[in-house]
Structure formats: structure tokens, C-alpha cells
Short mmCIF file of C-alpha atoms in Angstrom, two decimals:
data_model
loop_
_atom_site.label_atom_id
_atom_site.label_comp_id
_atom_site.label_asym_id
_atom_site.label_seq_id
_atom_site.Cartn_x
_atom_site.Cartn_y
_atom_site.Cartn_z
CA UNK A 1 54.84 116.10 76.12
CA UNK A 2 54.42 112.41 75.14
CA UNK A 3 51.08 113.25 73.52
CA UNK A 4 52.65 116.08 71.48
CA UNK A 5 55.47 113.75 70.38
CA UNK A 6 52.93 111.15 69.20
CA UNK A 7 51.05 113.80 67.20
CA UNK A 8 54.31 114.98 65.60
CA UNK A 9 55.21 111.42 64.56
CA UNK A 10 51.73 110.76 63.16
CA UNK A 11 51.78 114.00 61.19
CA UNK A 12 55.27 113.21 59.87
CA UNK A 13 53.96 109.85 58.65
CA UNK A 14 51.05 111.54 56.85
CA UNK A 15 53.42 114.01 55.16
CA UNK A 16 55.80 111.22 54.09
CA UNK A 17 53.00 109.43 52.24
CA UNK A 18 51.89 112.60 50.43
CA UNK A 19 48.69 112.98 52.42
CA UNK A 20 49.52 116.26 54.18
CA UNK A 21 46.60 117.98 52.41
CA UNK A 22 44.12 115.67 54.21
CA UNK A 23 43.98 117.41 57.57
CA UNK A 24 41.62 116.79 60.44
CA UNK A 25 38.82 119.31 60.75
CA UNK A 26 38.55 118.59 64.44
CA UNK A 27 41.74 120.61 64.91
CA UNK A 28 40.39 123.53 62.94
CA UNK A 29 42.41 122.91 59.75
CA UNK A 30 41.18 123.68 56.25
CA UNK A 31 41.79 121.85 53.00
CA UNK A 32 41.09 122.17 49.31
CA UNK A 33 39.85 118.56 49.33
CA UNK A 34 37.17 118.92 52.01
CA UNK A 35 34.37 118.29 49.45
CA UNK A 36 35.87 115.06 48.01
CA UNK A 37 33.90 111.98 49.22
CA UNK A 38 35.76 109.07 50.85
CA UNK A 39 34.58 106.74 48.06
CA UNK A 40 36.96 108.45 45.59
CA UNK A 41 40.46 106.94 45.24
CA UNK A 42 43.30 108.83 46.91
CA UNK A 43 45.58 110.78 44.53
CA UNK A 44 48.98 109.20 43.94
CA UNK A 45 48.01 105.80 45.37
CA UNK A 46 48.31 102.88 42.87
CA UNK A 47 45.15 101.03 41.88
CA UNK A 48 44.68 97.89 44.04
CA UNK A 49 44.63 94.38 42.55
CA UNK A 50 42.02 92.00 43.95
CA UNK A 51 41.83 88.21 43.68
CA UNK A 52 39.04 86.98 41.43
CA UNK A 53 37.82 83.67 40.05
CA UNK A 54 36.82 83.59 36.39
CA UNK A 55 34.92 80.36 36.03
CA UNK A 56 35.32 76.84 37.45
CA UNK A 57 38.59 76.08 35.61
CA UNK A 58 40.50 78.66 37.63
CA UNK A 59 40.42 76.63 40.85
CA UNK A 60 40.53 73.09 39.46
CA UNK A 61 43.59 70.97 40.24
CA UNK A 62 45.57 70.30 37.06
CA UNK A 63 47.49 67.02 36.76
CA UNK A 64 50.02 65.97 34.08
CA UNK A 65 51.98 62.70 33.95
CA UNK A 66 55.51 62.86 32.50
CA UNK A 67 57.17 60.14 30.43
CA UNK A 68 58.96 58.68 33.45
CA UNK A 69 55.68 58.30 35.38
CA UNK A 70 56.11 61.38 37.61
CA UNK A 71 52.81 63.20 38.19
CA UNK A 72 52.83 67.00 38.30
CA UNK A 73 49.85 68.56 40.12
CA UNK A 74 49.13 72.24 40.66
CA UNK A 75 46.47 74.37 42.29
CA UNK A 76 46.16 78.04 41.45
CA UNK A 77 45.94 80.36 44.46
CA UNK A 78 46.24 84.12 44.71
CA UNK A 79 49.27 85.39 46.62
CA UNK A 80 52.96 86.16 46.51
CA UNK A 81 54.11 82.86 48.03
CA UNK A 82 53.79 79.26 46.89
CA UNK A 83 54.21 75.84 48.49
CA UNK A 84 55.89 73.19 46.35
CA UNK A 85 56.99 69.70 47.30
CA UNK A 86 57.53 66.09 46.34
CA UNK A 87 55.35 63.38 47.86
CA UNK A 88 56.54 59.76 47.64
CA UNK A 89 54.56 56.57 48.10
CA UNK A 90 56.95 55.23 50.73
CA UNK A 91 56.80 54.94 54.49
CA UNK A 92 57.01 52.64 57.47
CA UNK A 93 54.51 50.19 55.94
CA UNK A 94 57.00 49.38 53.13
CA UNK A 95 59.80 48.26 55.47
CA UNK A 96 58.76 44.60 55.69
CA UNK A 97 61.96 43.36 54.03
CA UNK A 98 64.14 45.99 55.67
CA UNK A 99 65.13 47.13 59.13
CA UNK A 100 62.26 49.07 60.66
CA UNK A 101 63.12 52.74 61.10
CA UNK A 102 64.49 53.63 57.64
CA UNK A 103 61.70 56.16 56.98
CA UNK A 104 62.33 57.73 60.40
CA UNK A 105 66.02 58.12 59.47
CA UNK A 106 65.23 59.61 56.04
CA UNK A 107 62.91 62.16 57.66
CA UNK A 108 65.75 63.34 59.92
CA UNK A 109 68.30 63.31 57.07
CA UNK A 110 66.11 65.41 54.73
CA UNK A 111 67.54 68.68 53.41
CA UNK A 112 71.10 67.67 54.40
CA UNK A 113 74.10 67.87 52.04
CA UNK A 114 73.64 66.87 48.39
CA UNK A 115 75.79 66.68 45.26
CA UNK A 116 75.30 70.44 44.72
CA UNK A 117 74.96 71.72 48.30
CA UNK A 118 77.74 71.06 50.80
CA UNK A 119 75.61 71.30 53.94
CA UNK A 120 72.13 71.95 55.32
CA UNK A 121 73.21 75.55 56.02
CA UNK A 122 73.85 76.12 52.29
CA UNK A 123 70.35 74.86 51.49
CA UNK A 124 68.77 77.12 54.11
CA UNK A 125 70.76 80.14 52.89
CA UNK A 126 69.61 79.46 49.31
CA UNK A 127 65.99 79.32 50.47
CA UNK A 128 66.41 82.49 52.55
CA UNK A 129 67.06 84.49 49.38
CA UNK A 130 63.48 83.70 48.38
CA UNK A 131 61.98 83.95 51.87
CA UNK A 132 61.69 80.16 51.92
CA UNK A 133 61.32 77.50 54.61
CA UNK A 134 61.51 73.71 54.22
CA UNK A 135 60.22 70.62 55.99
CA UNK A 136 60.05 66.84 55.64
CA UNK A 137 57.41 64.59 57.20
CA UNK A 138 56.95 60.84 56.97
CA UNK A 139 53.84 58.87 57.83
CA UNK A 140 53.09 55.17 57.57
CA UNK A 141 52.49 55.37 53.83
CA UNK A 142 53.84 58.73 52.55
CA UNK A 143 57.06 60.75 52.64
CA UNK A 144 56.68 64.46 51.93
CA UNK A 145 59.43 67.01 51.15
CA UNK A 146 58.00 70.55 51.02
CA UNK A 147 59.20 74.14 50.55
CA UNK A 148 57.25 77.41 50.93
CA UNK A 149 58.86 80.38 49.17
CA UNK A 150 58.28 83.40 46.96
CA UNK A 151 56.81 82.39 43.59
CA UNK A 152 59.73 84.12 41.80
CA UNK A 153 62.07 81.47 43.21
CA UNK A 154 60.14 78.49 41.77
CA UNK A 155 63.03 77.37 39.53
CA UNK A 156 65.46 77.36 42.47
CA UNK A 157 62.94 75.56 44.72
CA UNK A 158 62.26 72.70 42.25
CA UNK A 159 65.99 72.23 41.52
CA UNK A 160 66.66 72.10 45.27
CA UNK A 161 63.87 69.53 45.82
CA UNK A 162 65.26 67.38 43.01
CA UNK A 163 68.71 67.53 44.65
CA UNK A 164 67.40 66.68 48.11
CA UNK A 165 65.30 63.72 46.94
CA UNK A 166 67.54 62.21 44.23
CA UNK A 167 71.10 63.32 45.14
CA UNK A 168 71.48 63.18 48.95
CA UNK A 169 75.03 62.47 50.16
CA UNK A 170 74.00 60.66 53.36
CA UNK A 171 77.51 60.99 54.76
CA UNK A 172 78.64 59.01 57.79
CA UNK A 173 78.77 62.18 59.91
CA UNK A 174 75.17 63.04 58.99
CA UNK A 175 73.99 59.50 59.72
CA UNK A 176 75.75 59.57 63.10
CA UNK A 177 74.04 62.89 63.96
CA UNK A 178 70.72 61.34 62.91
CA UNK A 179 71.31 58.39 65.24
CA UNK A 180 71.67 60.87 68.12
CA UNK A 181 68.50 62.74 67.04
CA UNK A 182 66.51 59.48 66.81
CA UNK A 183 67.68 58.35 70.28
CA UNK A 184 66.66 61.70 71.74
CA UNK A 185 63.24 61.56 70.08
CA UNK A 186 62.58 58.04 71.38
CA UNK A 187 63.51 59.11 74.93
CA UNK A 188 61.26 62.17 74.63
CA UNK A 189 58.40 59.99 73.33
CA UNK A 190 58.53 57.83 76.45
CA UNK A 191 58.80 60.78 78.84
CA UNK A 192 56.26 63.30 77.53
CA UNK A 193 53.02 63.76 79.51
CA UNK A 194 50.83 63.26 76.43
CA UNK A 195 51.08 59.55 75.50
CA UNK A 196 48.90 59.85 72.36
CA UNK A 197 51.76 59.25 69.81
CA UNK A 198 52.89 56.18 71.78
CA UNK A 199 49.34 54.82 72.04
CA UNK A 200 48.84 55.36 68.29
CA UNK A 201 51.93 53.21 67.68
CA UNK A 202 50.62 50.54 70.02
CA UNK A 203 47.08 50.44 68.58
CA UNK A 204 48.46 50.01 65.04
CA UNK A 205 50.75 47.22 66.24
CA UNK A 206 47.75 45.51 67.86
CA UNK A 207 45.40 46.00 64.90
CA UNK A 208 47.84 44.93 62.15
CA UNK A 209 50.23 42.64 63.95
CA UNK A 210 53.54 42.39 62.07
CA UNK A 211 52.32 43.71 58.71
CA UNK A 212 52.08 46.94 56.68
CA UNK A 213 50.62 49.81 58.77
CA UNK A 214 51.27 47.78 61.93
CA UNK A 215 55.04 48.13 61.48
CA UNK A 216 56.71 50.69 63.78
CA UNK A 217 56.56 54.30 62.62
CA UNK A 218 59.53 55.21 64.88
CA UNK A 219 62.89 53.45 64.63
CA UNK A 220 63.23 50.70 67.29
CA UNK A 221 66.22 51.25 69.61
CA UNK A 222 67.89 48.00 68.53
CA UNK A 223 67.96 49.16 64.86
CA UNK A 224 69.54 52.59 65.37
CA UNK A 225 73.15 51.41 64.98
CA UNK A 226 72.30 48.95 62.18
CA UNK A 227 71.00 51.49 59.64
CA UNK A 228 73.75 52.81 57.35
CA UNK A 229 74.18 54.43 53.94
CA UNK A 230 73.95 51.11 52.10
CA UNK A 231 70.65 50.24 53.79
CA UNK A 232 69.21 53.66 53.01
CA UNK A 233 70.31 53.59 49.36
CA UNK A 234 68.88 50.09 48.91
CA UNK A 235 65.49 51.25 50.23
CA UNK A 236 65.51 54.46 48.15
CA UNK A 237 66.44 52.52 45.00
CA UNK A 238 63.21 50.55 45.36
CA UNK A 239 60.78 53.21 46.55
CA UNK A 240 62.14 56.61 45.45
CA UNK A 241 61.13 56.08 41.82
CA UNK A 242 59.40 58.60 39.53
CA UNK A 243 56.22 56.51 39.15
CA UNK A 244 55.76 56.60 42.96
CA UNK A 245 56.18 60.41 43.16
CA UNK A 246 54.02 63.51 42.80
CA UNK A 247 55.43 67.01 42.36
CA UNK A 248 52.67 69.20 43.82
CA UNK A 249 52.47 72.99 43.91
CA UNK A 250 49.99 75.52 45.24
CA UNK A 251 50.12 79.17 44.22
CA UNK A 252 51.85 78.73 40.85
CA UNK A 253 50.87 78.32 37.19
CA UNK A 254 50.70 74.71 35.99
CA UNK A 255 52.82 75.25 32.87
CA UNK A 256 55.55 76.92 34.90
CA UNK A 257 55.70 73.98 37.33
CA UNK A 258 55.62 71.52 34.42
CA UNK A 259 58.63 73.16 32.76
CA UNK A 260 60.60 73.02 36.02
CA UNK A 261 59.67 69.34 36.48
CA UNK A 262 60.92 68.46 32.97
CA UNK A 263 64.11 70.43 33.55
CA UNK A 264 65.10 68.93 36.92
CA UNK A 265 63.20 65.64 37.39
CA UNK A 266 63.12 64.09 33.93
CA UNK A 267 66.03 61.86 32.89
CA UNK A 268 67.99 62.54 36.10
CA UNK A 269 70.03 59.61 37.43
CA UNK A 270 69.79 59.36 41.21
CA UNK A 271 72.83 58.96 43.45
CA UNK A 272 71.98 55.27 44.12
CA UNK A 273 72.18 54.59 40.34
CA UNK A 274 69.38 53.67 37.99
CA UNK A 275 67.91 50.27 37.29
CA UNK A 276 64.58 48.63 37.92
CA UNK A 277 63.46 48.26 41.54
CA UNK A 278 64.00 44.73 42.80
CA UNK A 279 61.56 44.19 45.64
CA UNK A 280 58.49 46.40 45.89
CA UNK A 281 56.18 45.51 48.76
CA UNK A 282 52.61 45.57 47.50
CA UNK A 283 51.11 43.82 50.51
CA UNK A 284 47.53 44.67 51.45
CA UNK A 285 47.00 45.45 55.12
CA UNK A 286 45.74 42.44 57.10
CA UNK A 287 43.64 43.41 60.10
CA UNK A 288 44.36 40.98 62.95
CA UNK A 289 43.03 42.65 66.10
CA UNK A 290 44.70 41.94 69.42
CA UNK A 291 46.14 43.69 72.43
CA UNK A 292 49.43 45.47 73.19
CA UNK A 293 50.08 46.23 76.88
CA UNK A 294 52.88 48.26 78.41
CA UNK A 295 53.09 48.29 82.21
CA UNK A 296 54.58 51.66 83.17
CA UNK A 297 54.82 53.80 86.30
CA UNK A 298 53.00 57.02 85.33
CA UNK A 299 53.10 58.60 88.81
CA UNK A 300 55.94 61.01 87.97
CA UNK A 301 55.15 61.80 84.33
CA UNK A 302 54.51 65.49 84.99
CA UNK A 303 55.90 67.03 88.16
CA UNK A 304 55.78 70.71 89.09
CA UNK A 305 53.31 73.25 90.44
CA UNK A 306 50.39 71.72 88.49
CA UNK A 307 51.29 68.03 88.14
CA UNK A 308 49.17 65.66 86.06
CA UNK A 309 47.75 62.90 88.27
CA UNK A 310 48.77 59.28 87.75
CA UNK A 311 46.66 57.93 84.88
CA UNK A 312 46.15 54.72 82.94
CA UNK A 313 45.59 55.18 79.21
CA UNK A 314 43.46 52.84 77.10
CA UNK A 315 42.83 52.96 73.36
CA UNK A 316 40.24 50.64 71.78
CA UNK A 317 39.93 50.46 68.00
CA UNK A 318 37.99 48.63 65.28
CA UNK A 319 38.67 48.33 61.55
CA UNK A 320 36.79 50.94 59.48
CA UNK A 321 37.59 51.38 55.76
CA UNK A 322 40.12 52.89 53.36
CA UNK A 323 39.86 56.47 52.14
CA UNK A 324 39.19 55.11 48.62
CA UNK A 325 35.88 53.52 49.65
CA UNK A 326 32.48 55.22 49.60
CA UNK A 327 32.03 54.49 53.31
CA UNK A 328 34.96 56.77 54.17
CA UNK A 329 32.68 59.83 54.36
CA UNK A 330 30.10 58.20 56.72
CA UNK A 331 33.00 57.09 58.95
CA UNK A 332 34.37 60.66 58.96
CA UNK A 333 30.93 61.94 60.05
CA UNK A 334 30.71 59.22 62.72
CA UNK A 335 34.14 60.20 64.06
CA UNK A 336 33.06 63.85 64.22
CA UNK A 337 29.83 62.82 65.96
CA UNK A 338 31.82 60.98 68.65
CA UNK A 339 34.30 63.87 69.07
CA UNK A 340 35.40 64.24 72.68
CA UNK A 341 38.58 65.70 74.16
CA UNK A 342 40.11 66.37 77.55
CA UNK A 343 38.03 66.89 80.68
CA UNK A 344 39.23 70.51 80.83
CA UNK A 345 38.36 71.35 77.22
CA UNK A 346 36.93 74.84 76.98
CA UNK A 347 34.83 76.44 74.28
CA UNK A 348 31.44 76.23 72.62
CA UNK A 349 29.88 73.85 70.09
CA UNK A 350 32.83 74.26 67.72
CA UNK A 351 35.11 72.70 70.34
CA UNK A 352 33.04 69.53 70.54
CA UNK A 353 30.88 70.33 73.58
CA UNK A 354 27.89 68.64 71.93
CA UNK A 355 29.65 65.45 70.78
CA UNK A 356 28.74 62.06 72.26
CA UNK A 357 31.98 61.51 74.14
CA UNK A 358 31.61 64.89 75.79
CA UNK A 359 27.91 64.65 76.63
CA UNK A 360 27.75 60.93 77.54
CA UNK A 361 31.21 60.40 79.03
CA UNK A 362 33.07 63.51 80.23
CA UNK A 363 29.90 65.28 81.40
CA UNK A 364 28.63 62.30 83.37
CA UNK A 365 31.84 60.80 84.78
CA UNK A 366 33.94 63.45 86.48
CA UNK A 367 36.81 61.01 87.11
CA UNK A 368 37.41 60.51 83.35
CA UNK A 369 40.39 62.63 82.38
CA UNK A 370 40.09 62.20 78.60
CA UNK A 371 37.87 60.58 75.97
CA UNK A 372 38.69 61.29 72.33
CA UNK A 373 37.77 59.64 69.04
CA UNK A 374 40.34 59.23 66.23
CA UNK A 375 40.03 57.95 62.68
CA UNK A 376 43.14 56.74 60.82
CA UNK A 377 42.57 55.89 57.16
CA UNK A 378 44.89 54.42 54.52
CA UNK A 379 44.53 53.29 50.90
CA UNK A 380 43.57 49.72 51.88
CA UNK A 381 42.26 49.90 55.45
CA UNK A 382 41.24 52.19 58.31
CA UNK A 383 40.98 52.26 62.09
CA UNK A 384 38.41 54.07 64.25
CA UNK A 385 39.51 54.25 67.87
CA UNK A 386 38.70 55.91 71.18
CA UNK A 387 41.42 57.01 73.61
CA UNK A 388 40.43 57.26 77.28
CA UNK A 389 42.37 58.13 80.45
CA UNK A 390 41.49 57.72 84.12
CA UNK A 391 42.85 56.81 87.55
CA UNK A 392 44.25 53.23 87.59
CA UNK A 393 41.55 52.17 90.08
CA UNK A 394 38.80 53.16 87.61
CA UNK A 395 40.15 51.29 84.57
CA UNK A 396 37.47 48.59 84.47
CA UNK A 397 34.64 51.16 84.62
CA UNK A 398 36.39 53.29 81.99
CA UNK A 399 36.70 50.35 79.56
CA UNK A 400 33.01 49.49 80.03
CA UNK A 401 31.98 53.09 79.33
CA UNK A 402 33.99 53.08 76.09
CA UNK A 403 32.67 49.67 74.93
CA UNK A 404 29.13 50.93 75.61
CA UNK A 405 29.77 53.98 73.42
CA UNK A 406 30.99 51.70 70.62
CA UNK A 407 27.81 49.58 70.75
CA UNK A 408 25.64 52.73 70.81
CA UNK A 409 27.17 53.77 67.46
CA UNK A 410 25.00 51.10 65.80
CA UNK A 411 21.86 52.49 67.48
CA UNK A 412 19.68 55.44 66.52
CA UNK A 413 21.10 58.75 65.37
CA UNK A 414 19.10 61.93 65.93
CA UNK A 415 18.54 64.32 63.04
CA UNK A 416 19.89 67.33 64.97
CA UNK A 417 22.95 65.33 66.10
CA UNK A 418 23.69 64.18 62.54
CA UNK A 419 23.26 67.66 61.05
CA UNK A 420 25.53 69.14 63.69
CA UNK A 421 28.27 66.55 62.99
CA UNK A 422 28.03 67.12 59.22
CA UNK A 423 28.15 70.90 59.62
CA UNK A 424 31.14 70.66 61.96
CA UNK A 425 32.98 68.34 59.54
CA UNK A 426 32.38 70.71 56.60
CA UNK A 427 33.42 73.67 58.73
CA UNK A 428 36.66 71.95 59.76
CA UNK A 429 37.38 70.94 56.16
CA UNK A 430 36.87 74.44 54.77
CA UNK A 431 38.78 76.18 57.57
CA UNK A 432 41.77 73.87 57.18
CA UNK A 433 41.80 74.47 53.42
CA UNK A 434 42.27 78.21 54.03
CA UNK A 435 45.95 77.39 54.65
CA UNK A 436 48.23 77.05 51.63
CA UNK A 437 50.42 74.23 53.09
CA UNK A 438 47.26 72.24 53.93
CA UNK A 439 45.97 72.65 50.35
CA UNK A 440 49.38 71.47 49.11
CA UNK A 441 49.23 68.32 51.25
CA UNK A 442 45.63 67.65 50.22
CA UNK A 443 46.50 68.00 46.51
CA UNK A 444 49.63 65.84 46.82
CA UNK A 445 48.07 63.03 48.85
CA UNK A 446 44.93 62.77 46.72
CA UNK A 447 46.86 62.75 43.42
CA UNK A 448 49.37 60.24 44.83
CA UNK A 449 46.54 57.88 45.86
CA UNK A 450 44.03 58.33 43.03
CA UNK A 451 45.65 60.37 40.24
CA UNK A 452 43.06 63.16 40.69
CA UNK A 453 41.65 65.45 43.37
CA UNK A 454 38.15 65.89 44.75
CA UNK A 455 37.52 69.59 45.28
CA UNK A 456 36.11 70.90 48.58
CA UNK A 457 32.60 71.51 47.19
CA UNK A 458 32.49 67.87 45.99
CA UNK A 459 33.47 66.62 49.45
CA UNK A 460 30.86 68.89 51.07
CA UNK A 461 28.23 67.44 48.76
CA UNK A 462 29.21 63.89 49.78
CA UNK A 463 29.02 64.87 53.46
CA UNK A 464 25.54 66.35 52.95
CA UNK A 465 24.36 63.06 51.43
CA UNK A 466 25.21 60.99 54.55
CA UNK A 467 22.07 59.63 56.20
CA UNK A 468 21.43 58.21 59.67
CA UNK A 469 21.03 54.77 58.04
CA UNK A 470 24.58 55.07 56.62
CA UNK A 471 26.00 55.70 60.10
CA UNK A 472 24.14 52.72 61.52
CA UNK A 473 25.23 50.47 58.61
CA UNK A 474 28.97 51.27 58.83
CA UNK A 475 28.96 51.04 62.65
CA UNK A 476 27.20 47.64 62.59
CA UNK A 477 29.71 46.35 60.05
CA UNK A 478 32.63 47.68 62.12
CA UNK A 479 31.42 46.02 65.34
CA UNK A 480 31.67 42.56 63.72
CA UNK A 481 35.49 42.79 63.83
CA UNK A 482 37.81 41.80 66.64
CA UNK A 483 38.92 44.83 68.66
CA UNK A 484 42.43 46.22 68.81
CA UNK A 485 43.45 47.35 72.31
CA UNK A 486 46.42 49.41 73.51
CA UNK A 487 46.98 49.87 77.25
CA UNK A 488 49.64 51.97 78.98
CA UNK A 489 50.26 52.54 82.71
CA UNK A 490 49.13 50.63 85.81
CA UNK A 491 47.11 47.77 84.29
CA UNK A 492 46.18 45.81 87.40
CA UNK A 493 42.45 46.56 86.86
CA UNK A 494 42.47 46.05 83.07
CA UNK A 495 39.78 43.53 81.94
CA UNK A 496 40.83 40.50 79.88
CA UNK A 497 40.94 40.95 76.11
CA UNK A 498 38.24 38.28 75.70
CA UNK A 499 35.96 40.25 78.05
CA UNK A 500 36.45 43.44 76.01
CA UNK A 501 35.65 41.51 72.84
CA UNK A 502 32.52 40.02 74.46
CA UNK A 503 31.38 43.50 75.58
CA UNK A 504 31.67 44.87 72.04
CA UNK A 505 29.67 41.90 70.73
CA UNK A 506 26.88 42.39 73.28
CA UNK A 507 23.83 44.64 72.90
CA UNK A 508 24.60 46.99 75.76
CA UNK A 509 28.43 46.96 75.75
CA UNK A 510 28.69 45.69 79.32
CA UNK A 511 31.71 43.67 80.43
CA UNK A 512 31.01 40.14 81.76
CA UNK A 513 30.78 40.19 85.55
CA UNK A 514 33.88 38.89 87.31
CA UNK A 515 34.02 37.87 90.97
CA UNK A 516 37.13 37.89 93.13
CA UNK A 517 37.57 36.33 96.54
CA UNK A 518 40.51 38.60 97.28
CA UNK A 519 41.19 42.14 96.08
#
């Protein structure tokens, strides 16, 4: 009976769509259309529209600068939806003369009430009419407000973004709710099993002690009650200016976005009043090197049926280069070549099973829980680091393994190894740029930093040009710097900072031998 019901439903669906004449011959039916080949279009079905590219200009990023200094950047992309947002050259690195944590607060306060919208719910309801979603993210050097919605709602989306960025109310109730959200996030950061965000904070603090990208990305606990509307408006007055902004859009026509920008972002007086910014921090990042240690009991980080064992986490980093320098691409290839991951990583070559940290570290040392390479790059500096985790009793051996891998970077690079790293980097780049929000962020960040955008095929060409000698040159240059070290957990077996520095300066990366009378 169930089978008969399914057939009835299927046949009803065929009849509804006007295809009742196309019957199956397996059931003995007959049809007037039995001689029509499948290559012919179906009667009554509209002609399909396919995406096409007519020449290079169709996928180039167009950039226009308005009279007030605002840059408008767009990238054409086939589809019904678009992603539009405002990127601002402001972040934790600009808080030198302020209380640290302002950017963290502004991220949480984004898309709250404005002069036009009474609450966050009103904003979300407005976006819902166009199938839209919104988000705000802050990093050390950029704040990004973004909306994805139907292209027909572009006018509404740009007007809403202008309201959110230039006319936020920042009421006392909203700020108090944000204080609660920030406290919760800080507690969660210290309790979560994965300490990578915390270690990233620590390694930046060690590498750039007390300046620019070394300033805390998350609001320190002691500053939560000190940040108020006046503090926020003072910061926004200095950094939320048109010449430090980019309105970026993906999936819309450039002229259409330009008209919306002129309508809603040109000649608009922000809620904190106009006037020239007073104190803009233009400091260049000063790499200091150093160590940040946090002794912490990690024995009960993850309880339950499959608890994570007690681990000590170490991150060692060295200064690389900014993303504006030519050496940025060789460093990106080097980072891909190092790769790594967790000891239980699964998958084939695409998951990094042939990278150095997997082959030389995780494959050979079963007690290593994690070994992963990271590359953080900014407009004036960069940091290449390796994060490793192991049992507290194995910390010394773990550090020596990592320092050895750093020294080996300046050694020989095999042709197969280099080609694999370059292919994997290009593959990752192209796969990520399949996503519209990722294209939006790429367009916005590049235009904000350089005023233009390198297209994917240009980046792939630069990757192809990287030679083994380039890897050796950038690694040798990097190893001349003092290391930055972040250590979290039981640190009783952690080597001295001077010993780590000596190991990185040596030929084989070995730590100086130390002898103890008592253990």
C-alpha cells in the first residue's frame, strides 16, 4: 500500500508540472512524444539563464573614492544574494591612548539601536524582509560590519549599515548588557578545552610587548566597568572616519552601490558630532620578543566520557613580514609546508598528512598531542608560530622538537615538497574564494590596506614563482630575531627563555644540556 501511495504522489507531482504526457514505458504506457530526444527543451518550461563571463573586466574589482575619502569597492558575482559591508581601519592595536577593550565592546554593541531603529529586533526584522543576516567582527587592525541579503534590498542594506556605523545610540542598558556578554566570553575563554585563542593573545603580547598588535584583543576584566558611552564616542570620533572606511559589496553592480554610498554615507554627520580627529595612533609595530607564562591547572579542562588528558601548551613564534611585502607569499608557502594539526587528524594529503609537522613530529612522537603552524600578518609586521601540546613531563623534549623544526626551515627544501605546498596553498585560496562572504572580506581588506585588489589568478602566479631559495632566505632572516614564547599549563619542565633562544640560534636546534642534582 505504501508503494502505491508513493506512486500516486509522484504521478500527481508530474501532472501538476504539466508533464503528464511524459509517461514511463516500463509500465506499458504510450505517448505522442515518444520520438522526441531528451536533448530537446521541455514544452512550457522557461529558458534557463546561465552565468557567463564576457572578458576580463567582468570579474575585476572596481574601486571609487568619494569626496569625503570613503572608498567604494565592488565585485560582480552571479546570484540572487549579495554581501555588503563597511570595513574600518580600527581595532585593538589603536587603543594605546585608550582603555584596552573598546573594540571588543563595539563588536558586541554592533547592530543595536540607532537613531532610526529602536532596537536590535527592529534591525533584524528589517533584514528578514530581504532574507538578510548581519554580523560584526573585530580583529587587531580591522572592524567589519557585514550584511548578506537579496540584491533587491541593497538600498535598505546600505542605509542600515550607515545607521549602525554612524548613528548608534549606545544606551546605558545596551552597554550594561555588553558588560555581561564580555564577562561571559572571558570566562568561557579561560574554560574551553581548546586554548588556541588564549595562546594567540599571549604570543602577541610576548612578541610586541605593550605596543600595537601586542595590545589585548579581548577586554581585560579590570576595564569592563570603566568603558562607557563617552569613552566609546571619543574612540569612534577618531577612528570611525570616512577616509578610514571601505564600503565593499559582492554580487552587485558598482554603479548601484556607488549611488547608495553617495545617498547614505556622503555628508552625514555622525552621532558623536563632526570635527577633525584629535589623536590618531600611527605607531608602527615594534617587535620585542619575550615570554608570557601562565601557570594553570589543566587536569580538569575537559571531563566526561572522553576526557582530554592534562596537557601543557607551548607556542613559539618569530617575526616574519607584513602582507604588503614581497616576502609575504614565500612565508605563506612556508607556513603551508609546515602545516601540522592534532594527533588525531584524519584525512589524506589535503588535510596536511604530508606536511613537515605531521611527518617529522606527530608521526614520530606519539606523545605529542598537537603541532600546528600559524602565520599572522599585518600591514607593518607578521608572526610565524608553532603551537604544540604534550604531557607536562614531556615539555622539555617538546620544546626541543619545535626549535629543531624552526632551524630546519633554513635548510634544504625538496622540489616535491615545495610543489605540494604551493599546490595546497593555491587550492585552499581558490576553494575559500568560492564563498561570497569570503570574497567580500578579501575585497574589503585588500582595498582598505592598499586601495586595490590582487585577483586570485595574480596571487596564484606569485605562488608559482616561489623558489626553494626564497624559502631558505626568508627562514634564515626570520631566525635572526629573538623568539616570542607563550606557555600555558604546568610549566615545571619548561626550559629557560635564554635556552630556547640559544637553541634557535644553533645549527641543530638543540637545547643546551642542563644537569640537576635533584629532580
